[in-house]
Amino acid sequence: MSALAEETVPFARHCFVRWAPDFEAVVTNAILAGGDTDTVAAMSGALCGALVGEDAIPASWRARLEGAERVRDLA
């Protein structure tokens, strides 16, 4: 998969619809598909995060997040 919007946006939506509300499954499967993984994982993760909230993000992922305090303040 390339970085073209007509490919990444539909696939990000697919990952969200297929695996939500499981945030970890949405992001992990977006990455496992290959291609422009950072873009697809970010888009599908944003959709799922809006649905389920911060607490659905695995604690181990949140603990390693760079600038976690700032992100929490912004959220």
PDB file of C-alpha atoms in Angstrom, residues 19-73:
ATOM      1  CA  TRP A  19     -11.507  -4.458  14.862  1.00  0.00           C
ATOM      2  CA  ALA A  20     -13.078  -1.631  16.916  1.00  0.00           C
ATOM      3  CA  PRO A  21     -13.626  -1.238  19.805  1.00  0.00           C
ATOM      4  CA  ASP A  22     -10.392  -3.169  20.473  1.00  0.00           C
ATOM      5  CA  PHE A  23      -7.848  -0.338  20.179  1.00  0.00           C
ATOM      6  CA  GLU A  24      -4.827  -2.632  20.259  1.00  0.00           C
ATOM      7  CA  ALA A  25      -6.264  -4.865  17.508  1.00  0.00           C
ATOM      8  CA  VAL A  26      -7.109  -1.863  15.318  1.00  0.00           C
ATOM      9  CA  VAL A  27      -3.602  -0.400  15.472  1.00  0.00           C
ATOM     10  CA  THR A  28      -1.736  -3.724  15.413  1.00  0.00           C
ATOM     11  CA  ASN A  29      -3.589  -5.009  12.357  1.00  0.00           C
ATOM     12  CA  ALA A  30      -3.095  -1.699  10.560  1.00  0.00           C
ATOM     13  CA  ILE A  31       0.652  -2.072  11.099  1.00  0.00           C
ATOM     14  CA  LEU A  32       0.754  -5.749  10.142  1.00  0.00           C
ATOM     15  CA  ALA A  33      -0.755  -4.968   6.736  1.00  0.00           C
ATOM     16  CA  GLY A  34       2.487  -3.321   5.644  1.00  0.00           C
ATOM     17  CA  GLY A  35       2.906  -0.357   3.360  1.00  0.00           C
ATOM     18  CA  ASP A  36       2.377   3.104   4.827  1.00  0.00           C
ATOM     19  CA  THR A  37       1.839   1.672   8.304  1.00  0.00           C
ATOM     20  CA  ASP A  38       2.429   4.813  10.340  1.00  0.00           C
ATOM     21  CA  THR A  39      -0.245   6.753   8.468  1.00  0.00           C
ATOM     22  CA  VAL A  40      -2.834   3.972   8.477  1.00  0.00           C
ATOM     23  CA  ALA A  41      -2.217   3.129  12.147  1.00  0.00           C
ATOM     24  CA  ALA A  42      -2.473   6.798  13.126  1.00  0.00           C
ATOM     25  CA  MET A  43      -5.743   7.304  11.259  1.00  0.00           C
ATOM     26  CA  SER A  44      -7.408   4.085  12.411  1.00  0.00           C
ATOM     27  CA  GLY A  45      -6.101   4.591  15.952  1.00  0.00           C
ATOM     28  CA  ALA A  46      -7.486   8.130  16.024  1.00  0.00           C
ATOM     29  CA  LEU A  47     -10.913   6.864  14.977  1.00  0.00           C
ATOM     30  CA  CYS A  48     -10.864   4.109  17.584  1.00  0.00           C
ATOM     31  CA  GLY A  49      -9.532   6.442  20.262  1.00  0.00           C
ATOM     32  CA  ALA A  50     -12.397   8.837  19.614  1.00  0.00           C
ATOM     33  CA  LEU A  51     -14.801   5.929  20.051  1.00  0.00           C
ATOM     34  CA  VAL A  52     -13.385   4.270  23.159  1.00  0.00           C
ATOM     35  CA  GLY A  53     -11.282   6.909  24.935  1.00  0.00           C
ATOM     36  CA  GLU A  54      -7.817   6.972  26.441  1.00  0.00           C
ATOM     37  CA  ASP A  55      -8.361   4.100  28.857  1.00  0.00           C
ATOM     38  CA  ALA A  56      -8.702   1.654  25.942  1.00  0.00           C
ATOM     39  CA  ILE A  57      -5.099   2.293  24.907  1.00  0.00           C
ATOM     40  CA  PRO A  58      -2.936  -0.403  26.519  1.00  0.00           C
ATOM     41  CA  ALA A  59      -1.233   0.910  29.654  1.00  0.00           C
ATOM     42  CA  SER A  60       2.146  -0.345  28.435  1.00  0.00           C
ATOM     43  CA  TRP A  61       1.753   1.772  25.278  1.00  0.00           C
ATOM     44  CA  ARG A  62       0.762   4.871  27.259  1.00  0.00           C
ATOM     45  CA  ALA A  63       3.723   4.400  29.608  1.00  0.00           C
ATOM     46  CA  ARG A  64       6.198   4.579  26.692  1.00  0.00           C
ATOM     47  CA  LEU A  65       4.574   7.549  24.993  1.00  0.00           C
ATOM     48  CA  GLU A  66       6.981  10.431  24.537  1.00  0.00           C
ATOM     49  CA  GLY A  67       5.540  13.575  26.107  1.00  0.00           C
ATOM     50  CA  ALA A  68       2.741  11.600  27.803  1.00  0.00           C
ATOM     51  CA  GLU A  69       1.927  14.390  30.280  1.00  0.00           C
ATOM     52  CA  ARG A  70       1.524  16.932  27.502  1.00  0.00           C
ATOM     53  CA  VAL A  71      -0.691  14.558  25.528  1.00  0.00           C
ATOM     54  CA  ARG A  72      -2.896  13.990  28.584  1.00  0.00           C
ATOM     55  CA  ASP A  73      -3.167  17.745  29.146  1.00  0.00           C
TER      56      ASP A  73
END
